[in-house]
mmCIF file with all atom_site columns, C-alpha atoms in Angstrom:
data_model
loop_
_atom_site.group_PDB
_atom_site.id
_atom_site.type_symbol
_atom_site.label_atom_id
_atom_site.label_alt_id
_atom_site.label_comp_id
_atom_site.label_asym_id
_atom_site.label_entity_id
_atom_site.label_seq_id
_atom_site.pdbx_PDB_ins_code
_atom_site.Cartn_x
_atom_site.Cartn_y
_atom_site.Cartn_z
_atom_site.occupancy
_atom_site.B_iso_or_equiv
_atom_site.pdbx_formal_charge
_atom_site.auth_seq_id
_atom_site.auth_comp_id
_atom_site.auth_asym_id
_atom_site.auth_atom_id
_atom_site.pdbx_PDB_model_num
ATOM 1   C CA . UNK A 1 1   ? 50.893 -6.004 1.747  1.00 0.00 ? 1   UNK A CA 1
ATOM 2   C CA . UNK A 1 2   ? 48.517 -3.374 3.012  1.00 0.00 ? 2   UNK A CA 1
ATOM 3   C CA . UNK A 1 3   ? 47.254 -0.472 0.917  1.00 0.00 ? 3   UNK A CA 1
ATOM 4   C CA . UNK A 1 4   ? 45.419 2.668  1.970  1.00 0.00 ? 4   UNK A CA 1
ATOM 5   C CA . UNK A 1 5   ? 43.395 4.737  -0.495 1.00 0.00 ? 5   UNK A CA 1
ATOM 6   C CA . UNK A 1 6   ? 42.053 8.239  -0.099 1.00 0.00 ? 6   UNK A CA 1
ATOM 7   C CA . UNK A 1 7   ? 39.941 9.073  -3.125 1.00 0.00 ? 7   UNK A CA 1
ATOM 8   C CA . UNK A 1 8   ? 39.388 12.765 -2.399 1.00 0.00 ? 8   UNK A CA 1
ATOM 9   C CA . UNK A 1 9   ? 42.478 14.826 -3.313 1.00 0.00 ? 9   UNK A CA 1
ATOM 10  C CA . UNK A 1 10  ? 40.834 18.034 -2.110 1.00 0.00 ? 10  UNK A CA 1
ATOM 11  C CA . UNK A 1 11  ? 37.842 19.011 -0.002 1.00 0.00 ? 11  UNK A CA 1
ATOM 12  C CA . UNK A 1 12  ? 36.488 22.350 1.173  1.00 0.00 ? 12  UNK A CA 1
ATOM 13  C CA . UNK A 1 13  ? 33.990 23.331 3.844  1.00 0.00 ? 13  UNK A CA 1
ATOM 14  C CA . UNK A 1 14  ? 32.585 26.482 5.352  1.00 0.00 ? 14  UNK A CA 1
ATOM 15  C CA . UNK A 1 15  ? 33.493 27.368 8.898  1.00 0.00 ? 15  UNK A CA 1
ATOM 16  C CA . UNK A 1 16  ? 31.146 25.766 11.480 1.00 0.00 ? 16  UNK A CA 1
ATOM 17  C CA . UNK A 1 17  ? 29.899 23.149 9.005  1.00 0.00 ? 17  UNK A CA 1
ATOM 18  C CA . UNK A 1 18  ? 30.568 19.406 8.932  1.00 0.00 ? 18  UNK A CA 1
ATOM 19  C CA . UNK A 1 19  ? 32.804 17.571 6.482  1.00 0.00 ? 19  UNK A CA 1
ATOM 20  C CA . UNK A 1 20  ? 33.613 13.879 5.967  1.00 0.00 ? 20  UNK A CA 1
ATOM 21  C CA . UNK A 1 21  ? 36.889 12.561 4.578  1.00 0.00 ? 21  UNK A CA 1
ATOM 22  C CA . UNK A 1 22  ? 36.948 9.077  3.077  1.00 0.00 ? 22  UNK A CA 1
ATOM 23  C CA . UNK A 1 23  ? 39.479 6.285  3.418  1.00 0.00 ? 23  UNK A CA 1
ATOM 24  C CA . UNK A 1 24  ? 39.477 2.657  2.332  1.00 0.00 ? 24  UNK A CA 1
ATOM 25  C CA . UNK A 1 25  ? 42.142 0.067  2.993  1.00 0.00 ? 25  UNK A CA 1
ATOM 26  C CA . UNK A 1 26  ? 43.023 -3.442 1.979  1.00 0.00 ? 26  UNK A CA 1
ATOM 27  C CA . UNK A 1 27  ? 44.464 -6.032 4.334  1.00 0.00 ? 27  UNK A CA 1
ATOM 28  C CA . UNK A 1 28  ? 44.210 -9.696 5.180  1.00 0.00 ? 28  UNK A CA 1
ATOM 29  C CA . UNK A 1 29  ? 44.911 -8.970 8.842  1.00 0.00 ? 29  UNK A CA 1
ATOM 30  C CA . UNK A 1 30  ? 42.201 -9.221 11.457 1.00 0.00 ? 30  UNK A CA 1
ATOM 31  C CA . UNK A 1 31  ? 43.807 -7.074 14.126 1.00 0.00 ? 31  UNK A CA 1
ATOM 32  C CA . UNK A 1 32  ? 45.262 -3.664 13.336 1.00 0.00 ? 32  UNK A CA 1
ATOM 33  C CA . UNK A 1 33  ? 45.140 0.049  14.112 1.00 0.00 ? 33  UNK A CA 1
ATOM 34  C CA . UNK A 1 34  ? 43.802 2.816  11.899 1.00 0.00 ? 34  UNK A CA 1
ATOM 35  C CA . UNK A 1 35  ? 44.755 6.454  12.282 1.00 0.00 ? 35  UNK A CA 1
ATOM 36  C CA . UNK A 1 36  ? 43.920 9.860  10.952 1.00 0.00 ? 36  UNK A CA 1
ATOM 37  C CA . UNK A 1 37  ? 46.798 12.342 10.942 1.00 0.00 ? 37  UNK A CA 1
ATOM 38  C CA . UNK A 1 38  ? 46.718 16.059 10.207 1.00 0.00 ? 38  UNK A CA 1
ATOM 39  C CA . UNK A 1 39  ? 49.669 17.801 8.538  1.00 0.00 ? 39  UNK A CA 1
ATOM 40  C CA . UNK A 1 40  ? 49.447 21.599 8.582  1.00 0.00 ? 40  UNK A CA 1
ATOM 41  C CA . UNK A 1 41  ? 51.913 23.843 6.715  1.00 0.00 ? 41  UNK A CA 1
ATOM 42  C CA . UNK A 1 42  ? 54.269 23.482 9.685  1.00 0.00 ? 42  UNK A CA 1
ATOM 43  C CA . UNK A 1 43  ? 54.839 19.943 8.295  1.00 0.00 ? 43  UNK A CA 1
ATOM 44  C CA . UNK A 1 44  ? 54.542 18.143 11.620 1.00 0.00 ? 44  UNK A CA 1
ATOM 45  C CA . UNK A 1 45  ? 52.246 15.120 11.464 1.00 0.00 ? 45  UNK A CA 1
ATOM 46  C CA . UNK A 1 46  ? 49.705 15.383 14.278 1.00 0.00 ? 46  UNK A CA 1
ATOM 47  C CA . UNK A 1 47  ? 47.545 12.482 15.429 1.00 0.00 ? 47  UNK A CA 1
ATOM 48  C CA . UNK A 1 48  ? 43.841 13.303 15.174 1.00 0.00 ? 48  UNK A CA 1
ATOM 49  C CA . UNK A 1 49  ? 42.218 10.019 16.134 1.00 0.00 ? 49  UNK A CA 1
ATOM 50  C CA . UNK A 1 50  ? 42.966 6.295  16.467 1.00 0.00 ? 50  UNK A CA 1
ATOM 51  C CA . UNK A 1 51  ? 40.780 3.209  16.059 1.00 0.00 ? 51  UNK A CA 1
ATOM 52  C CA . UNK A 1 52  ? 41.577 -0.340 17.141 1.00 0.00 ? 52  UNK A CA 1
ATOM 53  C CA . UNK A 1 53  ? 40.119 -2.872 14.721 1.00 0.00 ? 53  UNK A CA 1
ATOM 54  C CA . UNK A 1 54  ? 38.879 -5.180 17.479 1.00 0.00 ? 54  UNK A CA 1
ATOM 55  C CA . UNK A 1 55  ? 36.686 -2.395 18.899 1.00 0.00 ? 55  UNK A CA 1
ATOM 56  C CA . UNK A 1 56  ? 33.282 -2.093 17.261 1.00 0.00 ? 56  UNK A CA 1
ATOM 57  C CA . UNK A 1 57  ? 32.604 1.282  18.826 1.00 0.00 ? 57  UNK A CA 1
ATOM 58  C CA . UNK A 1 58  ? 33.656 4.211  16.670 1.00 0.00 ? 58  UNK A CA 1
ATOM 59  C CA . UNK A 1 59  ? 36.335 6.441  18.164 1.00 0.00 ? 59  UNK A CA 1
ATOM 60  C CA . UNK A 1 60  ? 35.533 10.049 19.032 1.00 0.00 ? 60  UNK A CA 1
ATOM 61  C CA . UNK A 1 61  ? 37.811 12.934 20.014 1.00 0.00 ? 61  UNK A CA 1
ATOM 62  C CA . UNK A 1 62  ? 35.900 16.175 20.623 1.00 0.00 ? 62  UNK A CA 1
ATOM 63  C CA . UNK A 1 63  ? 34.827 17.467 17.156 1.00 0.00 ? 63  UNK A CA 1
ATOM 64  C CA . UNK A 1 64  ? 36.408 14.496 15.367 1.00 0.00 ? 64  UNK A CA 1
ATOM 65  C CA . UNK A 1 65  ? 34.752 11.120 14.949 1.00 0.00 ? 65  UNK A CA 1
ATOM 66  C CA . UNK A 1 66  ? 35.180 8.129  12.693 1.00 0.00 ? 66  UNK A CA 1
ATOM 67  C CA . UNK A 1 67  ? 32.870 5.720  10.917 1.00 0.00 ? 67  UNK A CA 1
ATOM 68  C CA . UNK A 1 68  ? 34.710 2.403  10.997 1.00 0.00 ? 68  UNK A CA 1
ATOM 69  C CA . UNK A 1 69  ? 33.215 -0.306 8.795  1.00 0.00 ? 69  UNK A CA 1
ATOM 70  C CA . UNK A 1 70  ? 35.495 -3.323 9.201  1.00 0.00 ? 70  UNK A CA 1
ATOM 71  C CA . UNK A 1 71  ? 33.741 -5.600 6.724  1.00 0.00 ? 71  UNK A CA 1
ATOM 72  C CA . UNK A 1 72  ? 33.775 -2.899 4.068  1.00 0.00 ? 72  UNK A CA 1
ATOM 73  C CA . UNK A 1 73  ? 37.339 -1.877 5.041  1.00 0.00 ? 73  UNK A CA 1
ATOM 74  C CA . UNK A 1 74  ? 36.255 1.721  5.276  1.00 0.00 ? 74  UNK A CA 1
ATOM 75  C CA . UNK A 1 75  ? 37.424 4.341  7.775  1.00 0.00 ? 75  UNK A CA 1
ATOM 76  C CA . UNK A 1 76  ? 36.011 7.837  7.269  1.00 0.00 ? 76  UNK A CA 1
ATOM 77  C CA . UNK A 1 77  ? 36.696 10.926 9.391  1.00 0.00 ? 77  UNK A CA 1
ATOM 78  C CA . UNK A 1 78  ? 33.931 13.376 10.276 1.00 0.00 ? 78  UNK A CA 1
ATOM 79  C CA . UNK A 1 79  ? 34.880 16.865 11.407 1.00 0.00 ? 79  UNK A CA 1
ATOM 80  C CA . UNK A 1 80  ? 32.039 18.760 13.060 1.00 0.00 ? 80  UNK A CA 1
ATOM 81  C CA . UNK A 1 81  ? 31.905 22.520 13.612 1.00 0.00 ? 81  UNK A CA 1
ATOM 82  C CA . UNK A 1 82  ? 34.869 23.034 11.275 1.00 0.00 ? 82  UNK A CA 1
ATOM 83  C CA . UNK A 1 83  ? 37.375 25.686 12.296 1.00 0.00 ? 83  UNK A CA 1
ATOM 84  C CA . UNK A 1 84  ? 39.896 27.669 10.260 1.00 0.00 ? 84  UNK A CA 1
ATOM 85  C CA . UNK A 1 85  ? 42.659 25.860 12.134 1.00 0.00 ? 85  UNK A CA 1
ATOM 86  C CA . UNK A 1 86  ? 41.448 22.553 10.684 1.00 0.00 ? 86  UNK A CA 1
ATOM 87  C CA . UNK A 1 87  ? 42.854 23.589 7.293  1.00 0.00 ? 87  UNK A CA 1
ATOM 88  C CA . UNK A 1 88  ? 45.575 21.019 6.558  1.00 0.00 ? 88  UNK A CA 1
ATOM 89  C CA . UNK A 1 89  ? 46.462 17.851 4.682  1.00 0.00 ? 89  UNK A CA 1
ATOM 90  C CA . UNK A 1 90  ? 44.803 14.814 6.262  1.00 0.00 ? 90  UNK A CA 1
ATOM 91  C CA . UNK A 1 91  ? 46.251 11.320 6.019  1.00 0.00 ? 91  UNK A CA 1
ATOM 92  C CA . UNK A 1 92  ? 44.657 7.992  6.784  1.00 0.00 ? 92  UNK A CA 1
ATOM 93  C CA . UNK A 1 93  ? 47.146 5.380  8.020  1.00 0.00 ? 93  UNK A CA 1
ATOM 94  C CA . UNK A 1 94  ? 47.213 1.663  8.833  1.00 0.00 ? 94  UNK A CA 1
ATOM 95  C CA . UNK A 1 95  ? 49.377 -0.352 11.200 1.00 0.00 ? 95  UNK A CA 1
ATOM 96  C CA . UNK A 1 96  ? 49.446 -4.057 11.845 1.00 0.00 ? 96  UNK A CA 1
ATOM 97  C CA . UNK A 1 97  ? 49.486 -5.419 15.359 1.00 0.00 ? 97  UNK A CA 1
ATOM 98  C CA . UNK A 1 98  ? 52.628 -7.512 15.815 1.00 0.00 ? 98  UNK A CA 1
ATOM 99  C CA . UNK A 1 99  ? 54.269 -9.570 13.088 1.00 0.00 ? 99  UNK A CA 1
ATOM 100 C CA . UNK A 1 100 ? 57.186 -8.564 10.901 1.00 0.00 ? 100 UNK A CA 1
ATOM 101 C CA . UNK A 1 101 ? 55.640 -5.211 10.011 1.00 0.00 ? 101 UNK A CA 1
ATOM 102 C CA . UNK A 1 102 ? 55.490 -4.169 13.633 1.00 0.00 ? 102 UNK A CA 1
ATOM 103 C CA . UNK A 1 103 ? 55.439 -0.426 13.942 1.00 0.00 ? 103 UNK A CA 1
ATOM 104 C CA . UNK A 1 104 ? 55.312 0.387  10.225 1.00 0.00 ? 104 UNK A CA 1
ATOM 105 C CA . UNK A 1 105 ? 52.663 2.914  9.234  1.00 0.00 ? 105 UNK A CA 1
ATOM 106 C CA . UNK A 1 106 ? 51.169 2.694  5.741  1.00 0.00 ? 106 UNK A CA 1
ATOM 107 C CA . UNK A 1 107 ? 49.726 6.041  4.650  1.00 0.00 ? 107 UNK A CA 1
ATOM 108 C CA . UNK A 1 108 ? 47.176 7.058  2.050  1.00 0.00 ? 108 UNK A CA 1
ATOM 109 C CA . UNK A 1 109 ? 47.827 9.770  -0.518 1.00 0.00 ? 109 UNK A CA 1
ATOM 110 C CA . UNK A 1 110 ? 46.207 12.460 1.594  1.00 0.00 ? 110 UNK A CA 1
ATOM 111 C CA . UNK A 1 111 ? 43.284 14.875 1.302  1.00 0.00 ? 111 UNK A CA 1
ATOM 112 C CA . UNK A 1 112 ? 43.791 18.628 1.365  1.00 0.00 ? 112 UNK A CA 1
ATOM 113 C CA . UNK A 1 113 ? 41.055 20.189 3.487  1.00 0.00 ? 113 UNK A CA 1
ATOM 114 C CA . UNK A 1 114 ? 40.384 23.919 3.259  1.00 0.00 ? 114 UNK A CA 1
ATOM 115 C CA . UNK A 1 115 ? 38.048 25.597 5.729  1.00 0.00 ? 115 UNK A CA 1
ATOM 116 C CA . UNK A 1 116 ? 36.607 28.858 4.427  1.00 0.00 ? 116 UNK A CA 1
ATOM 117 C CA . UNK A 1 117 ? 35.450 31.716 6.691  1.00 0.00 ? 117 UNK A CA 1
ATOM 118 C CA . UNK B 2 1   ? 58.463 17.474 27.596 1.00 0.00 ? 1   UNK B CA 1
ATOM 119 C CA . UNK B 2 2   ? 60.411 17.849 24.343 1.00 0.00 ? 2   UNK B CA 1
ATOM 120 C CA . UNK B 2 3   ? 58.906 16.347 21.232 1.00 0.00 ? 3   UNK B CA 1
ATOM 121 C CA . UNK B 2 4   ? 60.824 14.953 18.292 1.00 0.00 ? 4   UNK B CA 1
ATOM 122 C CA . UNK B 2 5   ? 63.614 17.208 17.059 1.00 0.00 ? 5   UNK B CA 1
ATOM 123 C CA . UNK B 2 6   ? 65.006 16.943 13.545 1.00 0.00 ? 6   UNK B CA 1
ATOM 124 C CA . UNK B 2 7   ? 68.001 18.734 12.066 1.00 0.00 ? 7   UNK B CA 1
ATOM 125 C CA . UNK B 2 8   ? 68.616 20.450 9.819  1.00 0.00 ? 8   UNK B CA 1
ATOM 126 C CA . UNK B 2 9   ? 65.226 21.848 8.782  1.00 0.00 ? 9   UNK B CA 1
ATOM 127 C CA . UNK B 2 10  ? 66.304 22.500 5.198  1.00 0.00 ? 10  UNK B CA 1
ATOM 128 C CA . UNK B 2 11  ? 69.169 21.216 3.124  1.00 0.00 ? 11  UNK B CA 1
ATOM 129 C CA . UNK B 2 12  ? 70.338 21.618 -0.475 1.00 0.00 ? 12  UNK B CA 1
ATOM 130 C CA . UNK B 2 13  ? 72.713 19.041 -1.945 1.00 0.00 ? 13  UNK B CA 1
ATOM 131 C CA . UNK B 2 14  ? 74.157 18.277 -5.354 1.00 0.00 ? 14  UNK B CA 1
ATOM 132 C CA . UNK B 2 15  ? 73.562 15.015 -7.223 1.00 0.00 ? 15  UNK B CA 1
ATOM 133 C CA . UNK B 2 16  ? 76.059 12.361 -6.213 1.00 0.00 ? 16  UNK B CA 1
ATOM 134 C CA . UNK B 2 17  ? 76.740 13.835 -2.786 1.00 0.00 ? 17  UNK B CA 1
ATOM 135 C CA . UNK B 2 18  ? 76.005 12.209 0.550  1.00 0.00 ? 18  UNK B CA 1
ATOM 136 C CA . UNK B 2 19  ? 73.735 13.565 3.277  1.00 0.00 ? 19  UNK B CA 1
ATOM 137 C CA . UNK B 2 20  ? 73.119 12.835 6.970  1.00 0.00 ? 20  UNK B CA 1
ATOM 138 C CA . UNK B 2 21  ? 69.870 13.772 8.688  1.00 0.00 ? 21  UNK B CA 1
ATOM 139 C CA . UNK B 2 22  ? 69.444 13.665 12.452 1.00 0.00 ? 22  UNK B CA 1
ATOM 140 C CA . UNK B 2 23  ? 66.590 12.905 14.815 1.00 0.00 ? 23  UNK B CA 1
ATOM 141 C CA . UNK B 2 24  ? 66.227 13.167 18.584 1.00 0.00 ? 24  UNK B CA 1
ATOM 142 C CA . UNK B 2 25  ? 63.206 11.202 19.806 1.00 0.00 ? 25  UNK B CA 1
ATOM 143 C CA . UNK B 2 26  ? 60.620 12.264 22.312 1.00 0.00 ? 26  UNK B CA 1
ATOM 144 C CA . UNK B 2 27  ? 61.729 11.687 25.885 1.00 0.00 ? 27  UNK B CA 1
ATOM 145 C CA . UNK B 2 28  ? 60.991 8.112  26.913 1.00 0.00 ? 28  UNK B CA 1
ATOM 146 C CA . UNK B 2 29  ? 60.590 6.794  23.364 1.00 0.00 ? 29  UNK B CA 1
ATOM 147 C CA . UNK B 2 30  ? 62.928 3.976  22.343 1.00 0.00 ? 30  UNK B CA 1
ATOM 148 C CA . UNK B 2 31  ? 61.962 3.354  18.714 1.00 0.00 ? 31  UNK B CA 1
ATOM 149 C CA . UNK B 2 32  ? 62.676 5.620  15.746 1.00 0.00 ? 32  UNK B CA 1
ATOM 150 C CA . UNK B 2 33  ? 61.192 5.337  12.271 1.00 0.00 ? 33  UNK B CA 1
ATOM 151 C CA . UNK B 2 34  ? 62.063 7.296  9.148  1.00 0.00 ? 34  UNK B CA 1
ATOM 152 C CA . UNK B 2 35  ? 59.699 8.236  6.326  1.00 0.00 ? 35  UNK B CA 1
ATOM 153 C CA . UNK B 2 36  ? 60.153 9.904  2.959  1.00 0.00 ? 36  UNK B CA 1
ATOM 154 C CA . UNK B 2 37  ? 57.370 12.222 1.826  1.00 0.00 ? 37  UNK B CA 1
ATOM 155 C CA . UNK B 2 38  ? 57.437 13.453 -1.765 1.00 0.00 ? 38  UNK B CA 1
ATOM 156 C CA . UNK B 2 39  ? 55.626 16.703 -2.484 1.00 0.00 ? 39  UNK B CA 1
ATOM 157 C CA . UNK B 2 40  ? 51.846 16.209 -2.369 1.00 0.00 ? 40  UNK B CA 1
ATOM 158 C CA . UNK B 2 41  ? 52.130 12.529 -1.421 1.00 0.00 ? 41  UNK B CA 1
ATOM 159 C CA . UNK B 2 42  ? 51.770 10.420 1.696  1.00 0.00 ? 42  UNK B CA 1
ATOM 160 C CA . UNK B 2 43  ? 54.869 9.402  3.681  1.00 0.00 ? 43  UNK B CA 1
ATOM 161 C CA . UNK B 2 44  ? 56.639 6.196  2.650  1.00 0.00 ? 44  UNK B CA 1
ATOM 162 C CA . UNK B 2 45  ? 58.301 4.022  5.295  1.00 0.00 ? 45  UNK B CA 1
ATOM 163 C CA . UNK B 2 46  ? 62.090 3.811  4.964  1.00 0.00 ? 46  UNK B CA 1
ATOM 164 C CA . UNK B 2 47  ? 63.146 1.854  8.080  1.00 0.00 ? 47  UNK B CA 1
ATOM 165 C CA . UNK B 2 48  ? 62.764 1.539  11.819 1.00 0.00 ? 48  UNK B CA 1
ATOM 166 C CA . UNK B 2 49  ? 65.373 1.282  14.570 1.00 0.00 ? 49  UNK B CA 1
ATOM 167 C CA . UNK B 2 50  ? 65.009 -0.299 17.969 1.00 0.00 ? 50  UNK B CA 1
ATOM 168 C CA . UNK B 2 51  ? 67.782 -1.132 20.438 1.00 0.00 ? 51  UNK B CA 1
ATOM 169 C CA . UNK B 2 52  ? 70.337 0.202  17.934 1.00 0.00 ? 52  UNK B CA 1
ATOM 170 C CA . UNK B 2 53  ? 69.292 -2.371 15.318 1.00 0.00 ? 53  UNK B CA 1
ATOM 171 C CA . UNK B 2 54  ? 67.343 -1.948 12.094 1.00 0.00 ? 54  UNK B CA 1
ATOM 172 C CA . UNK B 2 55  ? 64.152 -3.826 12.907 1.00 0.00 ? 55  UNK B CA 1
ATOM 173 C CA . UNK B 2 56  ? 62.389 -3.533 9.580  1.00 0.00 ? 56  UNK B CA 1
ATOM 174 C CA . UNK B 2 57  ? 62.885 -1.843 6.255  1.00 0.00 ? 57  UNK B CA 1
ATOM 175 C CA . UNK B 2 58  ? 60.695 -0.512 3.490  1.00 0.00 ? 58  UNK B CA 1
ATOM 176 C CA . UNK B 2 59  ? 61.279 -0.694 -0.247 1.00 0.00 ? 59  UNK B CA 1
ATOM 177 C CA . UNK B 2 60  ? 64.290 1.628  -0.409 1.00 0.00 ? 60  UNK B CA 1
ATOM 178 C CA . UNK B 2 61  ? 67.712 0.935  -1.964 1.00 0.00 ? 61  UNK B CA 1
ATOM 179 C CA . UNK B 2 62  ? 70.861 0.324  0.054  1.00 0.00 ? 62  UNK B CA 1
ATOM 180 C CA . UNK B 2 63  ? 71.880 3.941  -0.573 1.00 0.00 ? 63  UNK B CA 1
ATOM 181 C CA . UNK B 2 64  ? 69.604 4.659  2.361  1.00 0.00 ? 64  UNK B CA 1
ATOM 182 C CA . UNK B 2 65  ? 71.130 3.608  5.656  1.00 0.00 ? 65  UNK B CA 1
ATOM 183 C CA . UNK B 2 66  ? 70.701 4.520  9.264  1.00 0.00 ? 66  UNK B CA 1
ATOM 184 C CA . UNK B 2 67  ? 71.946 4.277  12.758 1.00 0.00 ? 67  UNK B CA 1
ATOM 185 C CA . UNK B 2 68  ? 70.556 4.485  16.270 1.00 0.00 ? 68  UNK B CA 1
ATOM 186 C CA . UNK B 2 69  ? 72.678 5.557  19.201 1.00 0.00 ? 69  UNK B CA 1
ATOM 187 C CA . UNK B 2 70  ? 72.501 4.381  22.843 1.00 0.00 ? 70  UNK B CA 1
ATOM 188 C CA . UNK B 2 71  ? 70.527 7.537  23.746 1.00 0.00 ? 71  UNK B CA 1
ATOM 189 C CA . UNK B 2 72  ? 67.924 6.465  21.105 1.00 0.00 ? 72  UNK B CA 1
ATOM 190 C CA . UNK B 2 73  ? 68.716 9.335  18.731 1.00 0.00 ? 73  UNK B CA 1
ATOM 191 C CA . UNK B 2 74  ? 69.061 8.340  15.097 1.00 0.00 ? 74  UNK B CA 1
ATOM 192 C CA . UNK B 2 75  ? 70.651 9.302  11.816 1.00 0.00 ? 75  UNK B CA 1
ATOM 193 C CA . UNK B 2 76  ? 69.520 8.728  8.248  1.00 0.00 ? 76  UNK B CA 1
ATOM 194 C CA . UNK B 2 77  ? 72.266 8.619  5.634  1.00 0.00 ? 77  UNK B CA 1
ATOM 195 C CA . UNK B 2 78  ? 71.697 8.786  1.902  1.00 0.00 ? 78  UNK B CA 1
ATOM 196 C CA . UNK B 2 79  ? 74.598 8.161  -0.490 1.00 0.00 ? 79  UNK B CA 1
ATOM 197 C CA . UNK B 2 80  ? 74.941 9.026  -4.172 1.00 0.00 ? 80  UNK B CA 1
ATOM 198 C CA . UNK B 2 81  ? 72.017 11.431 -4.093 1.00 0.00 ? 81  UNK B CA 1
ATOM 199 C CA . UNK B 2 82  ? 69.601 11.467 -7.018 1.00 0.00 ? 82  UNK B CA 1
ATOM 200 C CA . UNK B 2 83  ? 67.208 14.226 -8.045 1.00 0.00 ? 83  UNK B CA 1
ATOM 201 C CA . UNK B 2 84  ? 64.382 11.878 -7.028 1.00 0.00 ? 84  UNK B CA 1
ATOM 202 C CA . UNK B 2 85  ? 65.600 11.879 -3.442 1.00 0.00 ? 85  UNK B CA 1
ATOM 203 C CA . UNK B 2 86  ? 64.278 15.417 -3.073 1.00 0.00 ? 86  UNK B CA 1
ATOM 204 C CA . UNK B 2 87  ? 61.572 15.158 -0.426 1.00 0.00 ? 87  UNK B CA 1
ATOM 205 C CA . UNK B 2 88  ? 60.563 15.864 3.145  1.00 0.00 ? 88  UNK B CA 1
ATOM 206 C CA . UNK B 2 89  ? 62.124 13.327 5.492  1.00 0.00 ? 89  UNK B CA 1
ATOM 207 C CA . UNK B 2 90  ? 60.119 12.690 8.625  1.00 0.00 ? 90  UNK B CA 1
ATOM 208 C CA . UNK B 2 91  ? 61.287 11.034 11.799 1.00 0.00 ? 91  UNK B CA 1
ATOM 209 C CA . UNK B 2 92  ? 58.782 9.459  14.184 1.00 0.00 ? 92  UNK B CA 1
ATOM 210 C CA . UNK B 2 93  ? 59.535 8.122  17.638 1.00 0.00 ? 93  UNK B CA 1
ATOM 211 C CA . UNK B 2 94  ? 57.322 5.688  19.484 1.00 0.00 ? 94  UNK B CA 1
ATOM 212 C CA . UNK B 2 95  ? 56.732 3.628  22.574 1.00 0.00 ? 95  UNK B CA 1
ATOM 213 C CA . UNK B 2 96  ? 54.159 0.873  21.962 1.00 0.00 ? 96  UNK B CA 1
ATOM 214 C CA . UNK B 2 97  ? 51.618 2.136  19.393 1.00 0.00 ? 97  UNK B CA 1
ATOM 215 C CA . UNK B 2 98  ? 51.828 5.892  20.007 1.00 0.00 ? 98  UNK B CA 1
ATOM 216 C CA . UNK B 2 99  ? 53.849 7.865  17.470 1.00 0.00 ? 99  UNK B CA 1
ATOM 217 C CA . UNK B 2 100 ? 55.227 11.389 17.668 1.00 0.00 ? 100 UNK B CA 1
ATOM 218 C CA . UNK B 2 101 ? 56.500 12.991 14.488 1.00 0.00 ? 101 UNK B CA 1
ATOM 219 C CA . UNK B 2 102 ? 59.064 15.693 13.993 1.00 0.00 ? 102 UNK B CA 1
ATOM 220 C CA . UNK B 2 103 ? 58.635 18.597 11.597 1.00 0.00 ? 103 UNK B CA 1
ATOM 221 C CA . UNK B 2 104 ? 60.960 16.989 9.088  1.00 0.00 ? 104 UNK B CA 1
ATOM 222 C CA . UNK B 2 105 ? 63.985 17.902 7.021  1.00 0.00 ? 105 UNK B CA 1
ATOM 223 C CA . UNK B 2 106 ? 63.303 19.306 3.562  1.00 0.00 ? 106 UNK B CA 1
ATOM 224 C CA . UNK B 2 107 ? 66.023 17.917 1.269  1.00 0.00 ? 107 UNK B CA 1
ATOM 225 C CA . UNK B 2 108 ? 66.467 19.417 -2.176 1.00 0.00 ? 108 UNK B CA 1
ATOM 226 C CA . UNK B 2 109 ? 68.849 17.722 -4.604 1.00 0.00 ? 109 UNK B CA 1
ATOM 227 C CA . UNK B 2 110 ? 70.016 19.885 -7.511 1.00 0.00 ? 110 UNK B CA 1
#
């Protein structure tokens, strides 16, 4: 079974600064996807960024980038130039590729990020 | 292009009652998954439906059941409600590896 751990229950950052959210995971799989989702007070889970395990290059989406360390099973999210609208709960998630767990997302406990003006 | 629609948005039920939650997937998506999210926690996988069949299931009792219709919409049914079933229930539709989530149904059991 896969597990995902987010060790930072809460983080805060000043507007325009950079913040990094941590995530570690445990799996015996070699091929999988990792995700960061954002959940604002509206409750809808919004995809921030996705990483395929077979790709060594770290994924980047505008102000969001990841540091994927496959051997260490670490997947951190860096938010640059933080904006007030980034305030939300952030979840790290894991998904196998194929197999009997096809399509199932395993989530971490979440990190509440607050961006201060 | 409509996203995932869930109804109702809020619901209050009494212990022992039964509840049905509904989900309409994003246009073009054929797979629907349901998650339970307790307050302040990450979502937990309940089950997934594809081609009107339950394809996989998480660690939830048989009180939790579901259905998928030919138009890919889905229902989640929970029988004999317990106080611990109070949570946000999220529906996610997908096609290949891309997921779209709805805004959830907040269920309160009193």
